[in-house]
Short mmCIF file of C-alpha atoms in Angstrom, two decimals:
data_model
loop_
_atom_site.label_atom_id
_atom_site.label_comp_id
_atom_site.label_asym_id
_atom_site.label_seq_id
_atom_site.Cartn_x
_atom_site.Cartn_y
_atom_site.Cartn_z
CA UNK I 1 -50.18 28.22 -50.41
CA UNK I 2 -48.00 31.61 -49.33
CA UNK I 3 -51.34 33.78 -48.34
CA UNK I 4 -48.78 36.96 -47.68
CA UNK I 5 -46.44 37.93 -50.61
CA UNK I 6 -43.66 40.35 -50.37
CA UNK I 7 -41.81 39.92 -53.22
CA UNK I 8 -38.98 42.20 -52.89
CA UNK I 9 -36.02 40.80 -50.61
CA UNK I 10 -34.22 43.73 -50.27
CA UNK I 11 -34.18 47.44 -50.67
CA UNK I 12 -30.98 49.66 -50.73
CA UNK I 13 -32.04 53.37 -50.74
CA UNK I 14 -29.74 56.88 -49.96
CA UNK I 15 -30.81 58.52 -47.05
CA UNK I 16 -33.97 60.99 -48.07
CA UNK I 17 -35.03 59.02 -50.85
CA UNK I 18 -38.53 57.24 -50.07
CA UNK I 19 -39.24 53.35 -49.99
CA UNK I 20 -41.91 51.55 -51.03
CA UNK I 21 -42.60 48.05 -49.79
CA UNK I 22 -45.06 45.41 -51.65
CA UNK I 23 -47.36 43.09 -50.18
CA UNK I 24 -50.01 41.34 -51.88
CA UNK I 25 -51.88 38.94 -50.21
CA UNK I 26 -54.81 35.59 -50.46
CA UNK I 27 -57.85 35.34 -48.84
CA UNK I 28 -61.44 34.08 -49.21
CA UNK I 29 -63.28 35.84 -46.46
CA UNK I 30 -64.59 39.43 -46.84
CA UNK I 31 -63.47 40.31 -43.47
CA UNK I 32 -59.69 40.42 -42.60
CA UNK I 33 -57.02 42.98 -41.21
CA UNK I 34 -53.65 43.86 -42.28
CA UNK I 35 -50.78 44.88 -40.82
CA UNK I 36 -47.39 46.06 -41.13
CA UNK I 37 -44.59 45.34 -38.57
CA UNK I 38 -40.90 46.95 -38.59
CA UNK I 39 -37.91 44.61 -36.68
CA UNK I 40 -34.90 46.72 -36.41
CA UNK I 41 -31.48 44.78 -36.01
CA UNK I 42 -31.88 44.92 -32.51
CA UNK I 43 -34.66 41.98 -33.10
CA UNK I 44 -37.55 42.99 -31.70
CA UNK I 45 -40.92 43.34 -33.33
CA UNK I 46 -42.59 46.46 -33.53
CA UNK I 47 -46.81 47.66 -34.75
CA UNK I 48 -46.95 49.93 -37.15
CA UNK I 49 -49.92 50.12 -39.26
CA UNK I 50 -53.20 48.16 -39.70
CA UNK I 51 -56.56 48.36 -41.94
CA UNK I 52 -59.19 47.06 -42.69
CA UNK I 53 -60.91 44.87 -45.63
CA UNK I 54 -63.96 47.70 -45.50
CA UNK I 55 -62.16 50.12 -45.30
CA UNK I 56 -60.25 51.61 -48.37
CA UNK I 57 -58.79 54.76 -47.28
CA UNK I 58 -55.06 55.75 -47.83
CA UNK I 59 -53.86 57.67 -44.94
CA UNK I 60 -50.41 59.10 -43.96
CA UNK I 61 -49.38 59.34 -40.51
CA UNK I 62 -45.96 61.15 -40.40
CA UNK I 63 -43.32 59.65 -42.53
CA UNK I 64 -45.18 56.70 -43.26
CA UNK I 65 -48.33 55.90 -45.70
CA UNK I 66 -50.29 52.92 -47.00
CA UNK I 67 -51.80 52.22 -50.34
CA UNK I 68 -54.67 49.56 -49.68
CA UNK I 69 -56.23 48.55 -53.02
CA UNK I 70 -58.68 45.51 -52.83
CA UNK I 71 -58.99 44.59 -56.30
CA UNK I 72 -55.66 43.97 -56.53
CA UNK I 73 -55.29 42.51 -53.07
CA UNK I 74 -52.49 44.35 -52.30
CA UNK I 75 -51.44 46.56 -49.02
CA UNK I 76 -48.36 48.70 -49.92
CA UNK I 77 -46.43 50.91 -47.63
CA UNK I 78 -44.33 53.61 -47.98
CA UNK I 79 -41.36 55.58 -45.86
CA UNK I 80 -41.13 59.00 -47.24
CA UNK I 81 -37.65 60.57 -46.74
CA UNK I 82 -35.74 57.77 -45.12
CA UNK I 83 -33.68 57.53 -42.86
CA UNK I 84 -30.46 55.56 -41.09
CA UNK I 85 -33.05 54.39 -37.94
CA UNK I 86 -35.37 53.11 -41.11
CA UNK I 87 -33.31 50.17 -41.70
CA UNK I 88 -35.11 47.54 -40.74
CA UNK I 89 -37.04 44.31 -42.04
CA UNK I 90 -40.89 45.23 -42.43
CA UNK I 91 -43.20 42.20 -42.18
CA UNK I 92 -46.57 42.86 -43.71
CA UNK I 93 -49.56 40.34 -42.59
CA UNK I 94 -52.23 38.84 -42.35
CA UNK I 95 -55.50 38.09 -39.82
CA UNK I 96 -58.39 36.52 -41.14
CA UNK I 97 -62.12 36.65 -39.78
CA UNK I 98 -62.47 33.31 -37.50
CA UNK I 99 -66.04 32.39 -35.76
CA UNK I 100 -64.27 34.61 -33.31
CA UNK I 101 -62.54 37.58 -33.35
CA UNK I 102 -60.71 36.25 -30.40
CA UNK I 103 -58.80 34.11 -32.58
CA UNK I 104 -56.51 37.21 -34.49
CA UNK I 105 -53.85 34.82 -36.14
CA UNK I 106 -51.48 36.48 -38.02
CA UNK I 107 -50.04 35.10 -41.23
CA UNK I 108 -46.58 36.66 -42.08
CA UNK I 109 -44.85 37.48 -45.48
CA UNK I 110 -41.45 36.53 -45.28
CA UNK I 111 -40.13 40.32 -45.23
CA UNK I 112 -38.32 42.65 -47.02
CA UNK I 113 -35.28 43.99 -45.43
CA UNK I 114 -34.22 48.07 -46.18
CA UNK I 115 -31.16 49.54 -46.11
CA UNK I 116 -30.64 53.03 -45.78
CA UNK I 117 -27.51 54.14 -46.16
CA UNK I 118 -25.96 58.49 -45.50
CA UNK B 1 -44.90 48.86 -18.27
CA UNK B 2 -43.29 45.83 -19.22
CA UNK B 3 -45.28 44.40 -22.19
CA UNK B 4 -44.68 40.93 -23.30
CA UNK B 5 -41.61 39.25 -21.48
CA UNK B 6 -40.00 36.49 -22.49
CA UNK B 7 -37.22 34.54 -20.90
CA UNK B 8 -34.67 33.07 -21.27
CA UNK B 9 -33.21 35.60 -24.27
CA UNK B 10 -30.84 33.20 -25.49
CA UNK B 11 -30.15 29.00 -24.99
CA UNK B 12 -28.16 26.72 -26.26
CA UNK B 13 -29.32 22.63 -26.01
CA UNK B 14 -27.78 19.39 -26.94
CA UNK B 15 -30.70 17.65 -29.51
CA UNK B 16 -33.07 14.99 -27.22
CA UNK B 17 -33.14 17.96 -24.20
CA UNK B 18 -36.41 19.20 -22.97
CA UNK B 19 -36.86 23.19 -22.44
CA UNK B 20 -39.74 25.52 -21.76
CA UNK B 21 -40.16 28.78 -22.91
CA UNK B 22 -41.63 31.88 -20.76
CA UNK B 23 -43.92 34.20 -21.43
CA UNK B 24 -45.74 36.63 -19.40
CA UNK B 25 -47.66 39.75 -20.26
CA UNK B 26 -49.13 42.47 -18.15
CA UNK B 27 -51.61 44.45 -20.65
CA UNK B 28 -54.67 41.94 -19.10
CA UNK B 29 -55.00 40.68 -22.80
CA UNK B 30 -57.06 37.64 -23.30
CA UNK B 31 -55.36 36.58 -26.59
CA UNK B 32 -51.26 35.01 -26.81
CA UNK B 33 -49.45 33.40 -29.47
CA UNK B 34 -46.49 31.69 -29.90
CA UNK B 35 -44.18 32.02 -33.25
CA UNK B 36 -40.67 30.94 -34.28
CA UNK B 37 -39.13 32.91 -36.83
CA UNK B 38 -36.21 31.12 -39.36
CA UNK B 39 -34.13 32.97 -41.69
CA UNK B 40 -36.44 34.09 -45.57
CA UNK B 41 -39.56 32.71 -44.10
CA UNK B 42 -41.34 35.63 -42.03
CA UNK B 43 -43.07 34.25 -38.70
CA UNK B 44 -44.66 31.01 -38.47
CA UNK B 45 -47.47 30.32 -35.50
CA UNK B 46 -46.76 27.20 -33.36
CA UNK B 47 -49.55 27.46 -31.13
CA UNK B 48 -52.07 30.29 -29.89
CA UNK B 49 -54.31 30.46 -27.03
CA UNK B 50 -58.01 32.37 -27.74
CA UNK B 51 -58.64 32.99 -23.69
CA UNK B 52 -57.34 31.41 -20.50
CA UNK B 53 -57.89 27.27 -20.39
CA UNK B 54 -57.42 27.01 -24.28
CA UNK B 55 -54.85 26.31 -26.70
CA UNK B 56 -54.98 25.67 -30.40
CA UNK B 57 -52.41 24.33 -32.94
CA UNK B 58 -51.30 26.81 -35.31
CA UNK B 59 -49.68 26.07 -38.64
CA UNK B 60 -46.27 24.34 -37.25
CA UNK B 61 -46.87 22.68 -33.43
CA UNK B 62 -45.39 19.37 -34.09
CA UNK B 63 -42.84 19.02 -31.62
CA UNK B 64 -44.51 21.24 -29.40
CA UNK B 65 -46.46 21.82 -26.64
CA UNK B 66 -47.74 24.51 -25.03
CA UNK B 67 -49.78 25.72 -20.93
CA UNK B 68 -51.62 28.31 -20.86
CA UNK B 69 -51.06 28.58 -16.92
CA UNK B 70 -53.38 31.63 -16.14
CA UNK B 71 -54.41 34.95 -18.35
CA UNK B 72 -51.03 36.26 -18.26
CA UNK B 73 -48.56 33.39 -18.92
CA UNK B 74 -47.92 31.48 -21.65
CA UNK B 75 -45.20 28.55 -21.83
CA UNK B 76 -43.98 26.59 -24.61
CA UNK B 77 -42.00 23.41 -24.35
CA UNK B 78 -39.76 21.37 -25.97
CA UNK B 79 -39.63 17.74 -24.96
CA UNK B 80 -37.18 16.40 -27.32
CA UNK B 81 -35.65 19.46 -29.19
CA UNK B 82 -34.26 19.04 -32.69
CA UNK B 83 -31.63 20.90 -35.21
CA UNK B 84 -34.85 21.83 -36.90
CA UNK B 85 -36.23 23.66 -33.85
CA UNK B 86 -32.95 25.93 -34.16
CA UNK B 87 -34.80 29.57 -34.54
CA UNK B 88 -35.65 32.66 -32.91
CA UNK B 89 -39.10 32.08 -30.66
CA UNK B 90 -41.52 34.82 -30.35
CA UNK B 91 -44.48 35.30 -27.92
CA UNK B 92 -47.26 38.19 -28.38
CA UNK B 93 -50.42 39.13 -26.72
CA UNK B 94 -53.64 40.63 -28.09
CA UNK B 95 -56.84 42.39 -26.59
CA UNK B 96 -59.57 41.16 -28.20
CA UNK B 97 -63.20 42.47 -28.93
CA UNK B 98 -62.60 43.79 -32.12
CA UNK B 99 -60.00 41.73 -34.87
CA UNK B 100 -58.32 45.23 -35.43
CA UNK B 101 -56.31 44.63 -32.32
CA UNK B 102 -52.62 44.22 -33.37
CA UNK B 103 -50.64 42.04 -31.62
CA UNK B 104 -47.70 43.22 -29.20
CA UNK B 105 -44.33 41.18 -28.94
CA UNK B 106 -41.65 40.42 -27.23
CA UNK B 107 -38.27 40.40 -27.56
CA UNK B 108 -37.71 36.82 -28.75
CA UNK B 109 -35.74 33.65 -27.64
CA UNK B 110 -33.41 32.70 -29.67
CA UNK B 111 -32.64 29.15 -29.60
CA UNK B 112 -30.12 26.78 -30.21
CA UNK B 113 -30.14 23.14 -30.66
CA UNK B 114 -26.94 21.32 -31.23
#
């Protein structure tokens, strides 16, 4: 079963206008960590947020902010005023509590890809 | 400061040839993963090593194997590559100590099989 949703394929937005990205996610254990990752068309995979499971708190950090809700299991993220460099696809996933931290596998959601257009 | 390398960026195979992949990283992290990524299906891990001398299957490793040849390299191979092992291959890296870590990529292989 998909443990990472992201049901939106793609989103076409006008430069300035913000963009918010869904992920909702599975997982038994009351330990885990989320993340969201940006690849750009060049290809390469880039960090850009984590949080987590105890610990609820919305924050902002520039242009970008997260919605965390855990009774809905969802992890939402949002680009305020976009731009051109914002196109991208964003990957939102997964790492769930092993006998060992060490272990940190990720779990991907198959991405949503954003346009931003001038 | 380099990051995660991976080589070769881009190869093209006949199906039954063998190829490894390279991976190096110089952040001294304990933790490195391999992943192949196919088109409307996100990343998928092939194999992952927890620290030095181990290796674990991830969620797709058949066809695969994989050396984890010291703390900061971290091949995979091919023996017989397949038209299904067409993709883009990423490696990452991640300190561990604390399951917050995110891991850091490289720029992917991306990898042909005729």
């Amino acid at each position: 079963a998909q443990k990472v949703t992201q049901a939106q394929t793609e989103i076409s937005v006008v430069e300035k206008e913000d963009v918010t990205l869904d992920c909702v996610y599975e997982t038994r254990d009351t330990t885990y960590y989320l993340f969201w990752y940006k690849q750009p068309p060049s290809g390469e995979l880039v960090f850009l947020i984590r949080r987590n499971s105890f610990d609820e708190q919305n924050e902002i950090s520039g242009r970008y902010s997260w919605n965390f809700q855990k009774s809905t299991s969802s992890f939402n993220f949002t680009i305020t005023a976009s731009q051109v460099v914002d196109s991208a696809v964003y990957f939102c996933a997964l790492s769930e509590n092993g006998p060992t931290d060490s272990w940190g596998k990720l779990q991907f959601g198959a991405g949503t890809q954003v346009v931003v257009t001038p | 400061n380099a990051g995660v390398t991976q080589t070769p960026k881009f190869q093209v195979l006949k199906t039954g040839q063998s190829m490894t992949l390279q991976c190096a990283q110089d952040m001294n992290h304990n933790s490195m993963y391999w992943y192949r990524q196919d088109p409307g299906m996100g990343l998928r891990l092939i194999y992952y090593s927890a620290s030095e001398g181990t290796t674990d299957k991830g969620e797709v490793p058949n066809g695969y194997n994989v050396s984890r040849l010291n703390k900061r390299e971290f091949s995979l191979r091919l023996e017989s590559a397949a038209p299904s092992q067409t993709s883009v291959y990423f490696c990452a890296s991640r300190r561990t100590g604390d399951g917050n870590q995110p891991q850091h990529f490289g720029d992917g292989t991306r990898l042909s099989i005729l």
